[in-house]
XYZ file of C-alpha atoms in Angstrom:
710
model
C 0.000 0.000 0.000
C 1.766 3.118 -1.221
C -0.396 5.849 0.315
C -0.114 6.456 4.013
C -3.371 6.200 5.950
C -4.352 9.246 7.965
C -5.685 8.877 11.475
C -7.375 11.091 14.028
C -6.952 10.437 17.736
C -10.322 10.458 19.506
C -10.051 12.530 22.677
C -11.743 11.176 25.773
C -13.439 14.392 26.829
C -16.736 14.779 28.636
C -19.582 15.424 26.241
C -22.213 18.121 26.678
C -24.936 16.008 25.108
C -26.313 12.544 25.824
C -26.049 10.786 22.478
C -27.299 7.391 23.704
C -30.800 6.079 23.357
C -31.346 5.503 27.061
C -30.842 9.239 27.950
C -29.905 8.232 31.495
C -27.217 10.890 31.661
C -29.690 13.618 30.806
C -31.987 12.603 33.691
C -29.108 12.522 36.174
C -27.799 15.863 34.874
C -31.242 17.423 35.318
C -31.323 16.271 38.963
C -27.845 17.679 39.475
C -28.839 21.042 37.986
C -31.896 21.264 40.242
C -29.802 20.482 43.316
C -27.273 23.183 42.439
C -30.051 25.753 42.001
C -31.542 24.771 45.331
C -28.255 25.328 47.205
C -28.366 29.112 47.460
C -26.315 31.018 50.032
C -25.018 28.072 52.093
C -22.141 25.621 51.784
C -23.324 22.494 50.031
C -21.725 19.451 48.375
C -23.063 16.881 45.915
C -21.561 13.445 45.381
C -21.709 11.716 41.999
C -21.428 7.979 42.597
C -20.463 5.928 39.554
C -17.907 3.443 38.290
C -15.026 4.352 36.017
C -16.228 5.198 32.555
C -19.861 5.516 33.643
C -19.962 9.126 32.421
C -19.783 11.175 35.656
C -17.826 13.950 33.954
C -20.296 13.974 31.085
C -23.180 14.379 33.561
C -21.404 17.413 35.042
C -20.861 18.876 31.572
C -24.493 18.345 30.578
C -25.687 19.980 33.821
C -23.219 22.849 33.358
C -24.391 23.402 29.807
C -27.949 23.586 31.060
C -27.194 25.953 33.946
C -24.817 28.235 32.072
C -27.622 29.232 29.749
C -29.035 31.276 32.649
C -32.352 29.504 32.814
C -35.160 30.519 35.128
C -34.048 33.399 37.365
C -31.229 34.466 35.045
C -28.385 33.343 37.316
C -25.214 32.431 35.475
C -23.387 29.374 36.793
C -19.647 29.050 36.281
C -18.041 25.623 36.710
C -14.424 25.348 37.886
C -13.027 21.811 37.523
C -9.938 20.869 39.530
C -8.326 17.597 38.405
C -6.896 16.084 41.589
C -5.192 13.315 39.645
C -3.189 15.763 37.501
C -2.146 17.775 40.561
C -1.044 14.705 42.486
C 2.180 15.269 44.428
C 1.765 19.056 44.761
C 0.471 20.757 47.909
C -3.269 20.239 47.502
C -4.539 23.476 49.063
C -1.996 25.752 47.409
C -2.361 24.018 44.036
C -6.154 24.330 44.249
C -6.025 28.048 45.104
C -3.478 28.787 42.359
C -5.596 27.055 39.704
C -8.796 28.614 41.042
C -7.548 32.205 41.071
C -6.008 31.748 37.598
C -9.352 30.440 36.291
C -11.182 33.292 38.026
C -9.014 35.928 36.327
C -9.823 34.443 32.929
C -13.529 33.960 33.645
C -14.056 37.360 35.333
C -11.727 39.808 33.578
C -13.407 42.800 35.229
C -12.277 41.497 38.644
C -8.706 40.855 37.539
C -7.071 43.643 39.567
C -8.583 42.483 42.863
C -7.782 38.865 42.085
C -4.153 39.681 41.311
C -3.673 41.018 44.849
C -4.984 37.762 46.275
C -2.810 35.831 43.820
C 0.269 37.519 45.259
C -0.668 36.301 48.718
C -1.286 32.815 47.406
C 2.058 32.663 45.711
C 3.856 33.784 48.861
C 4.064 36.506 51.524
C 6.335 39.521 50.934
C 9.223 40.285 53.270
C 11.101 43.615 53.066
C 14.591 44.023 54.501
C 16.064 47.573 54.699
C 19.782 48.101 55.159
C 21.389 51.513 56.032
C 25.178 51.207 56.154
C 27.205 54.429 56.619
C 30.990 54.531 56.160
C 32.756 55.323 59.498
C 36.455 56.302 59.378
C 39.129 55.555 61.947
C 40.944 58.573 63.469
C 44.049 57.710 61.547
C 42.037 57.649 58.362
C 40.530 61.035 59.220
C 44.017 62.427 59.730
C 45.169 61.048 56.412
C 42.165 62.480 54.558
C 42.636 65.900 56.216
C 46.314 65.917 55.254
C 45.646 65.090 51.631
C 45.096 68.737 50.512
C 48.502 69.724 51.966
C 50.469 67.041 50.155
C 51.439 69.291 47.150
C 52.714 71.998 49.517
C 54.599 69.412 51.569
C 56.130 68.028 48.396
C 57.547 71.351 47.186
C 58.668 72.360 50.669
C 60.460 69.069 51.288
C 62.139 69.271 47.878
C 63.571 72.739 48.615
C 64.798 71.699 52.031
C 66.485 68.545 50.819
C 68.180 70.246 47.832
C 69.658 72.782 50.245
C 70.815 69.955 52.490
C 72.664 68.186 49.656
C 74.374 71.466 48.622
C 75.618 72.045 52.161
C 76.765 68.421 52.287
C 78.948 68.966 49.186
C 80.654 71.970 50.819
C 80.994 70.498 54.270
C 81.749 66.775 54.229
C 81.718 66.577 58.020
C 77.926 66.347 57.871
C 78.391 62.698 56.842
C 79.764 61.953 60.282
C 76.341 62.297 61.791
C 72.864 61.105 60.570
C 71.295 63.705 62.760
C 71.726 66.302 60.105
C 69.667 64.328 57.624
C 66.845 63.328 59.979
C 66.848 66.799 61.483
C 65.487 68.091 58.241
C 61.740 68.916 58.814
C 60.331 66.866 55.868
C 62.139 63.728 57.018
C 61.047 64.305 60.576
C 57.390 64.668 59.568
C 57.529 61.492 57.435
C 59.171 59.555 60.282
C 56.516 60.738 62.748
C 53.764 59.599 60.311
C 55.220 56.098 60.039
C 55.908 55.803 63.758
C 52.354 56.914 64.593
C 50.916 54.288 62.217
C 52.859 51.514 63.945
C 51.865 52.842 67.399
C 48.163 52.856 66.474
C 48.500 49.314 65.073
C 50.192 48.179 68.266
C 47.308 49.627 70.288
C 44.765 47.707 68.161
C 46.828 44.551 68.486
C 46.838 44.837 72.295
C 43.067 45.349 72.377
C 42.298 42.439 70.003
C 45.109 39.941 69.678
C 42.977 37.724 67.443
C 43.757 40.131 64.619
C 47.511 39.585 64.864
C 49.852 42.525 64.406
C 49.679 42.201 60.629
C 45.893 42.337 60.724
C 45.946 45.266 63.140
C 48.331 47.185 60.885
C 46.092 46.423 57.886
C 43.023 47.890 59.640
C 44.998 51.049 60.495
C 46.052 51.584 56.918
C 42.442 51.083 55.674
C 40.733 54.363 55.069
C 37.384 52.792 56.003
C 36.192 49.267 56.932
C 32.642 49.802 55.613
C 31.887 50.687 52.015
C 28.124 49.802 51.723
C 25.378 52.289 50.985
C 21.696 52.271 51.936
C 19.653 49.586 50.093
C 16.341 47.737 50.418
C 15.816 43.959 49.804
C 12.312 42.633 48.998
C 11.885 38.892 49.458
C 8.812 36.829 48.596
C 8.663 33.846 50.914
C 6.628 30.891 49.590
C 4.998 28.674 52.163
C 4.721 24.910 51.510
C 0.932 24.751 51.918
C -1.526 27.029 53.754
C -3.269 25.632 56.795
C -7.015 25.037 56.873
C -7.840 28.507 58.234
C -5.668 30.333 55.685
C -7.036 28.210 52.874
C -10.698 28.943 53.638
C -10.023 32.588 54.263
C -8.382 32.941 50.840
C -10.990 30.771 49.117
C -13.865 32.872 50.454
C -12.061 36.069 49.515
C -11.929 34.867 45.913
C -15.569 33.755 46.001
C -16.624 37.097 47.494
C -15.025 38.883 44.540
C -16.401 36.756 41.710
C -19.778 35.587 43.076
C -22.886 37.694 43.111
C -26.633 37.289 42.809
C -26.196 36.860 39.080
C -22.962 34.807 39.087
C -22.541 31.579 41.007
C -19.446 29.364 41.050
C -19.546 25.580 41.258
C -16.368 23.744 42.287
C -15.874 20.311 40.680
C -13.216 18.166 42.390
C -12.665 15.453 39.815
C -10.722 12.183 39.467
C -10.043 11.510 43.134
C -10.743 7.815 42.517
C -7.864 7.661 40.011
C -5.250 8.296 42.664
C -3.080 5.437 43.993
C -4.886 3.419 46.641
C -2.619 4.533 49.489
C -3.137 8.255 48.694
C -6.911 8.319 48.330
C -7.513 8.462 52.081
C -5.361 11.588 52.543
C -6.852 13.432 49.562
C -10.388 12.428 50.531
C -9.903 14.206 53.859
C -8.513 17.301 52.102
C -11.402 17.403 49.628
C -13.929 16.894 52.385
C -12.460 19.790 54.393
C -13.349 22.250 51.610
C -17.108 21.950 52.175
C -17.457 20.028 55.444
C -18.375 23.169 57.465
C -16.102 22.080 60.328
C -13.771 25.042 59.895
C -14.159 28.273 61.858
C -14.791 30.562 58.908
C -18.413 30.647 57.819
C -19.801 32.629 54.908
C -20.826 36.099 56.017
C -22.627 36.711 52.726
C -24.217 34.593 50.040
C -21.326 35.456 47.738
C -18.925 33.518 49.973
C -20.857 30.244 49.943
C -19.300 27.090 48.521
C -21.030 24.709 46.125
C -18.969 21.623 45.354
C -19.387 18.480 43.234
C -17.240 15.383 43.821
C -17.465 12.527 41.278
C -16.184 9.241 42.737
C -16.289 5.464 42.499
C -17.859 4.319 45.773
C -16.153 0.947 45.931
C -12.703 2.412 45.400
C -13.218 5.099 48.020
C -14.627 2.623 50.536
C -11.675 0.283 50.145
C -9.138 3.058 50.452
C -10.682 5.286 53.127
C -11.913 2.745 55.627
C -10.679 -0.777 54.930
C -11.292 -1.959 58.473
C -14.859 -0.641 58.511
C -16.025 -2.261 55.303
C -13.949 -5.399 54.843
C -16.631 -7.522 56.506
C -19.114 -6.481 53.850
C -17.010 -6.991 50.759
C -18.406 -10.451 50.069
C -22.038 -9.603 50.772
C -24.503 -9.651 47.920
C -26.698 -6.932 49.500
C -25.396 -3.369 49.775
C -23.996 -2.639 53.240
C -25.846 0.386 54.649
C -23.193 1.394 57.227
C -20.710 1.741 54.379
C -22.976 4.340 52.751
C -22.868 6.513 55.874
C -19.392 7.614 54.836
C -20.957 9.389 51.877
C -24.276 10.456 53.411
C -22.359 12.315 56.131
C -19.999 13.859 53.592
C -22.476 15.075 50.975
C -25.796 16.868 51.179
C -26.997 14.874 48.200
C -25.666 11.808 46.410
C -26.642 11.101 42.803
C -25.921 7.747 41.200
C -24.512 7.766 37.679
C -25.128 4.482 35.886
C -23.274 3.512 32.715
C -25.288 4.566 29.682
C -27.387 1.900 28.050
C -25.657 1.574 24.713
C -28.557 0.189 22.742
C -26.907 1.948 19.825
C -23.389 0.882 20.872
C -22.658 -0.609 17.468
C -23.500 2.662 15.724
C -21.433 4.605 18.258
C -18.462 2.259 17.700
C -18.759 2.545 13.919
C -19.027 6.320 14.201
C -15.798 6.515 16.216
C -13.987 4.226 13.772
C -15.068 6.492 10.929
C -13.947 9.536 12.900
C -10.532 7.948 13.518
C -9.831 6.327 10.120
C -12.269 7.890 7.706
C -13.232 5.595 4.827
C -10.108 3.415 5.051
C -12.050 0.576 6.712
C -15.004 -1.231 5.187
C -18.360 -1.654 6.896
C -17.807 -5.401 7.363
C -14.445 -4.850 9.045
C -15.979 -2.335 11.464
C -18.717 -4.795 12.356
C -16.308 -7.687 12.981
C -14.021 -5.443 15.049
C -17.041 -4.389 17.105
C -18.014 -8.031 17.663
C -14.500 -8.783 18.918
C -14.699 -5.742 21.206
C -17.936 -7.101 22.665
C -16.305 -10.520 23.191
C -13.444 -8.861 25.085
C -15.898 -7.103 27.387
C -17.953 -10.252 27.823
C -14.936 -12.328 28.856
C -13.955 -9.664 31.392
C -17.454 -9.274 32.774
C -17.652 -5.607 31.772
C -20.263 -3.455 30.123
C -19.914 -1.185 27.120
C -19.158 2.432 28.050
C -18.245 5.381 25.834
C -14.803 5.585 27.420
C -14.116 1.933 26.678
C -15.205 2.396 23.076
C -12.997 5.471 22.626
C -10.019 3.765 24.258
C -10.393 0.646 22.095
C -10.860 2.661 18.911
C -7.698 4.674 19.627
C -5.692 1.501 20.194
C -6.977 -0.383 17.180
C -6.667 2.625 14.855
C -3.153 3.341 16.134
C -1.967 -0.165 15.247
C -3.825 -0.057 11.954
C -1.957 3.089 10.907
C 1.349 1.842 12.350
C 1.242 -1.048 9.859
C -0.274 1.171 7.152
C -3.366 -0.984 6.743
C -1.353 -4.147 6.054
C -3.588 -6.034 8.505
C -7.354 -5.875 8.562
C -9.108 -4.219 11.478
C -10.545 -7.489 12.898
C -7.018 -8.964 12.959
C -5.762 -6.016 15.000
C -8.804 -6.299 17.272
C -7.951 -9.988 17.765
C -4.402 -8.968 18.666
C -5.669 -6.566 21.335
C -7.881 -9.350 22.686
C -4.857 -11.633 23.188
C -2.136 -9.006 23.621
C -1.188 -9.704 27.218
C -1.130 -13.457 26.766
C 0.836 -13.688 23.522
C 3.201 -10.841 24.396
C 4.319 -12.746 27.478
C 4.696 -15.990 25.514
C 4.653 -15.578 21.700
C 5.145 -19.337 21.286
C 1.449 -19.716 22.114
C 0.766 -18.606 18.535
C 2.168 -21.903 17.284
C -1.075 -23.543 18.377
C -4.378 -21.883 17.456
C -6.148 -23.710 20.272
C -4.405 -21.325 22.689
C -6.472 -18.459 21.266
C -10.120 -17.710 21.931
C -12.095 -19.778 19.454
C -14.853 -17.212 19.001
C -12.428 -14.345 18.393
C -10.417 -16.429 15.921
C -13.642 -17.111 14.042
C -14.610 -13.427 14.015
C -11.167 -12.343 12.827
C -11.727 -14.383 9.637
C -8.010 -14.338 8.859
C -6.455 -17.473 7.339
C -2.980 -16.282 8.361
C -3.990 -15.031 11.805
C -1.005 -16.503 13.768
C 1.401 -15.095 11.210
C -0.183 -11.666 11.300
C -0.413 -11.599 15.084
C 3.280 -12.489 15.266
C 4.095 -9.659 12.845
C 2.201 -7.215 15.059
C 3.882 -8.472 18.244
C 7.396 -8.175 16.850
C 6.568 -5.145 14.689
C 8.030 -6.719 11.566
C 6.856 -7.300 8.032
C 4.414 -10.170 7.868
C 6.779 -12.151 5.620
C 9.301 -12.165 8.465
C 6.787 -13.015 11.163
C 7.230 -16.789 11.144
C 10.990 -16.390 10.991
C 10.985 -14.353 14.192
C 8.356 -16.525 15.845
C 9.513 -20.049 14.938
C 13.231 -20.097 14.129
C 14.534 -20.195 17.679
C 11.951 -22.705 19.012
C 12.458 -24.889 15.930
C 16.229 -25.007 16.317
C 15.872 -25.897 19.996
C 13.304 -28.616 19.255
C 15.466 -30.199 16.545
C 18.426 -30.751 18.887
C 16.336 -31.650 21.930
C 16.902 -34.936 23.725
C 13.539 -36.244 22.492
C 11.136 -35.553 19.649
C 8.178 -34.289 21.713
C 8.805 -30.575 21.106
C 9.420 -31.169 17.398
C 6.209 -33.144 17.036
C 4.281 -30.282 18.675
C 5.786 -27.678 16.337
C 5.031 -29.750 13.234
C 1.379 -28.804 13.628
C 2.192 -25.110 14.130
C 1.250 -22.620 11.410
C 4.394 -21.702 9.536
C 6.294 -24.922 10.232
C 6.242 -25.844 6.537
C 7.692 -22.432 5.686
C 10.488 -22.317 8.228
C 11.567 -25.901 9.041
C 13.657 -26.393 5.907
C 15.453 -23.032 6.238
C 16.181 -23.514 9.932
C 17.507 -27.023 9.292
C 19.752 -25.992 6.409
C 21.145 -22.923 8.197
C 22.232 -24.991 11.210
C 23.261 -28.362 9.767
C 26.775 -27.188 8.916
C 27.339 -26.515 12.627
C 25.570 -29.649 13.838
C 27.098 -32.232 11.501
C 29.570 -34.540 13.220
C 28.320 -33.596 16.690
C 25.849 -35.099 19.125
C 23.402 -32.336 18.118
C 23.211 -33.740 14.589
C 22.572 -37.174 16.020
C 19.663 -35.745 18.053
C 18.326 -34.030 14.937
C 18.474 -37.295 13.005
C 16.740 -39.300 15.737
C 14.049 -36.661 16.333
C 13.134 -36.384 12.659
C 13.263 -40.156 12.233
C 10.718 -40.440 15.059
C 8.517 -37.546 13.959
C 8.487 -37.739 10.146
C 6.320 -40.872 9.811
C 3.343 -38.845 11.069
C 4.221 -35.762 8.997
C 3.212 -35.889 5.350
C 2.938 -32.213 4.411
C 4.813 -30.204 1.802
C 8.016 -29.582 3.732
C 8.715 -33.305 4.248
C 10.603 -33.736 0.971
C 12.881 -30.771 1.667
C 13.559 -31.878 5.231
C 14.498 -35.386 4.120
C 16.693 -33.988 1.362
C 18.478 -31.667 3.793
C 19.116 -34.438 6.346
C 20.405 -36.830 3.662
C 22.618 -34.207 2.071
C 24.118 -33.298 5.437
C 24.759 -36.963 6.231
C 26.825 -37.287 3.061
C 29.186 -34.664 4.501
C 29.877 -36.888 7.510
C 33.594 -37.730 7.556
C 33.945 -39.784 10.724
C 32.284 -40.495 14.039
C 33.098 -42.035 17.385
C 32.498 -45.772 17.527
C 30.211 -45.555 20.562
C 27.064 -47.631 20.748
C 24.707 -44.621 21.155
C 26.356 -42.757 18.297
C 26.134 -45.750 15.965
C 22.472 -46.322 16.819
C 21.648 -42.674 16.192
C 23.422 -42.517 12.840
C 21.780 -45.715 11.682
C 18.444 -43.850 11.852
C 19.403 -42.188 8.556
C 18.116 -45.357 6.884
C 14.649 -44.564 8.331
C 14.802 -41.083 6.801
C 16.725 -41.235 3.523
C 14.843 -41.882 0.250
C 15.154 -45.387 -1.165
C 17.234 -44.268 -4.108
C 19.731 -42.630 -1.747
C 20.185 -45.410 0.803
C 23.038 -47.229 -0.995
C 24.978 -43.973 -1.260
C 24.242 -43.221 2.384
C 25.476 -46.740 3.304
C 28.823 -46.084 1.625
C 29.180 -42.812 3.560
C 28.287 -44.559 6.816
C 30.865 -47.346 6.287
C 33.581 -44.898 5.202
C 32.978 -42.645 8.203
C 33.074 -45.722 10.455
C 36.484 -46.776 9.044
C 37.730 -43.206 9.567
C 36.370 -43.231 13.084
C 38.433 -46.327 13.878
C 41.591 -44.378 13.038
C 40.941 -41.763 15.690
C 40.277 -44.170 18.540
C 42.671 -45.021 21.392
C 46.363 -45.701 20.697
C 46.082 -49.308 21.884
C 45.726 -51.058 18.517
C 44.279 -54.232 19.962
C 41.476 -52.304 21.756
C 40.962 -50.201 18.656
C 40.456 -53.308 16.561
C 38.022 -54.768 19.075
C 36.013 -51.529 19.122
C 35.898 -51.452 15.337
C 34.613 -55.025 15.394
C 31.837 -53.936 17.744
C 30.845 -51.209 15.279
C 30.753 -53.752 12.427
C 28.651 -56.197 14.412
C 26.150 -53.523 15.512
C 25.873 -52.175 11.978
C 25.551 -55.634 10.470
C 22.666 -56.589 12.755
C 20.794 -53.339 12.220
C 21.269 -53.234 8.461
C 20.318 -56.888 8.125
C 16.950 -56.033 9.759
C 16.538 -53.138 7.355
C 17.270 -55.347 4.342
C 20.747 -53.989 3.703
C 22.812 -56.851 5.145
C 24.240 -57.944 1.810
C 24.849 -54.366 0.725
C 26.805 -53.824 3.939
C 29.008 -56.857 3.312
C 29.578 -55.687 -0.256
C 30.717 -52.327 1.084
C 33.195 -54.066 3.411
C 34.640 -56.109 0.530
C 35.771 -52.922 -1.120
C 37.614 -51.607 1.924
C 40.775 -52.688 3.692
C 41.101 -52.192 7.452
C 44.211 -51.038 9.214
C 46.960 -53.663 8.621
C 48.520 -53.249 12.043
C 48.751 -56.853 13.374
C 47.486 -55.888 16.846
C 44.533 -54.036 15.311
C 43.781 -57.016 13.093
C 43.930 -59.445 15.986
C 41.521 -57.280 18.057
C 39.288 -57.065 15.001
C 39.490 -60.826 14.429
C 38.519 -61.584 18.023
C 35.507 -59.257 17.765
C 34.113 -60.185 14.380
C 34.327 -63.909 15.025
C 31.066 -63.597 16.994
C 29.212 -61.487 14.383
C 29.231 -63.806 11.402
C 31.979 -61.697 9.821
C 35.682 -62.401 9.565
C 38.831 -60.822 8.254
C 38.013 -62.401 4.943
C 34.983 -60.072 4.728
C 37.356 -57.242 3.871
C 39.484 -56.491 0.885
C 42.419 -58.959 0.752
C 45.133 -58.161 3.295
C 48.396 -59.828 4.252
C 47.479 -61.577 7.472
C 50.746 -61.838 9.283
C 51.088 -63.097 12.837
C 50.251 -60.592 15.567
C 53.012 -59.322 17.787
C 54.192 -61.518 20.577
C 52.613 -59.349 23.235
C 49.128 -60.129 21.952
C 49.341 -63.854 21.433
C 46.188 -65.482 22.720
C 47.836 -67.164 25.672
C 46.176 -64.715 28.086
C 42.786 -64.836 26.419
C 42.743 -68.568 25.751
C 42.323 -69.263 29.436
C 38.981 -67.403 29.475
C 37.734 -68.144 25.951
C 40.046 -70.558 24.161
C 37.651 -71.210 21.292
C 37.329 -67.498 20.410
C 41.054 -67.069 20.543
C 41.574 -70.164 18.406
C 39.034 -68.990 15.819
C 40.719 -65.599 15.626
C 44.203 -67.005 15.210
C 43.131 -69.313 12.427
C 42.417 -66.219 10.343
C 46.114 -65.446 10.179
C 48.334 -67.213 7.690
C 51.588 -67.468 9.652
C 50.182 -68.684 12.933
C 50.010 -72.400 13.397
C 46.991 -73.442 15.381
C 46.502 -76.975 16.740
């Protein structure tokens, strides 16, 4: 499909109209509107009791739409909805007030200035800090600053005096005999007094505060001033974590007093409390209840400060979370427990029950939402089958059809439909959603259709349903679905210790498509190992009951791989396993397979233990086991013919071990290609064996030309 399919996400928003035939929401909304009108000038609360998806929010919207039209006495009702679930984790009271005052500014623009002042208080109290720092000079600093204007005069005066001193020194060299003449000069004297006074003042500071140290004391003396700050004012806005109950109600009623009047009434809707985690519902229930419970000290002084609140909730969820100990004795009762209802009768002035809408036109509603989401991309028949699967899902879970469930399902099924660009029909995707949890946890369940719901499989009407479901699970092209689903389980089943898993997978959809490829891709690694032997035995056991299209390719692959066998260990289990190739290979290939088997057996004898006598005996065991098995399969003569064309190892010890072994199998050294039968080495003469089995030893020795036997 070249063109991308467009999709619209259906938003799960409360509706302002009751589009269902039963019109139950309209009746409940009318009762709610009448109750709100009746609560005039006093704090009142209404509870809306209904299960998830029953349409509580829609009832509120329908009632709001009715009241906002200003019916009857002309009063305008304004609904403020606070979503407790979305504000979870924040301070409840502060978050509520911040959202409420923000909504009030938008809904009552003429009251914005007054509301902004309250908003400042909500956001945090203001703290002003004034600082007035004046620079204060030390006495030494004052003296220095006062002397600054005289420095130019002092400079010129000292220069004249010192020049005169140096002229007199040139005329009268005796002045060098005494330093008094130099320091007696007034400029030098003044400078010396300045320095001495600085050190004396520093010494005084050091004696009064030795923590400064003399260096620190001298530094403070030489500073003109220790304070350089000017007057400044700091304004801080301190934000509290959450206002207490008194502060909250005081602020709430201030806002209500500003925006409510005889013509404008505000209704607070505290929604989605039953969507909170179980362990948090109890805390938030108490906070919500405190808004309208009339247990606080502040009471409305005017009608404009009264509170009207609506709380939608799921009674069972609230009961379980708020008072487990109170209601746990009644959880298994078939009749409603009246004491449990006291929790709500004491909380609310009126409780209205919201029942799920009767979707007598559920099919039309479902089809309408599919059309809204996918347009004309889906046929009428596909919509109907998808709806039938949706109903089966609800039926198996014991649920009833609600608008929210329809919208949620339509969004999921349309999302997957567009994700795969319409590659899979809508009923197939609906069937995937029906089994999603089960097959996602264990995709191997798709290998057996009996694991899926029979009715849903029938409704999906998809001949390649397992393949398509696998493609959706792994998000791959449908041509790769079986590869992803079956390859790993198939490989494991082929090398398993028994054929049970392989037999089970032979009936799986897609086995015919993947078995040959999996076998071929792994045989090069398995050949010559115990894994190949397991593969051979498992297929030899399972193939007689499997007669479908992949059989020929499987047999061909196993036979072809066997022809690549070069050698094998001459163990009884290995020989028995490899002999099963004669149960698998085609008739016209069995002679060729026999030659490979015999050749690999001869090669296997060469890699056995170094002891040539034991090696020969083991090779004889292989020949006897093969001879018996092949004789039963009708290939006894063909086996002997194959031996005639081959010559065993001519090592005398090997030949003697071979001769001892084959003498009991109906074979002898003469069964092989002609060899020079010399006497075995002295160490293996039958003197040791003859004691236990003299006849066997005698028969073996007679096969050698140069040994004289009595």
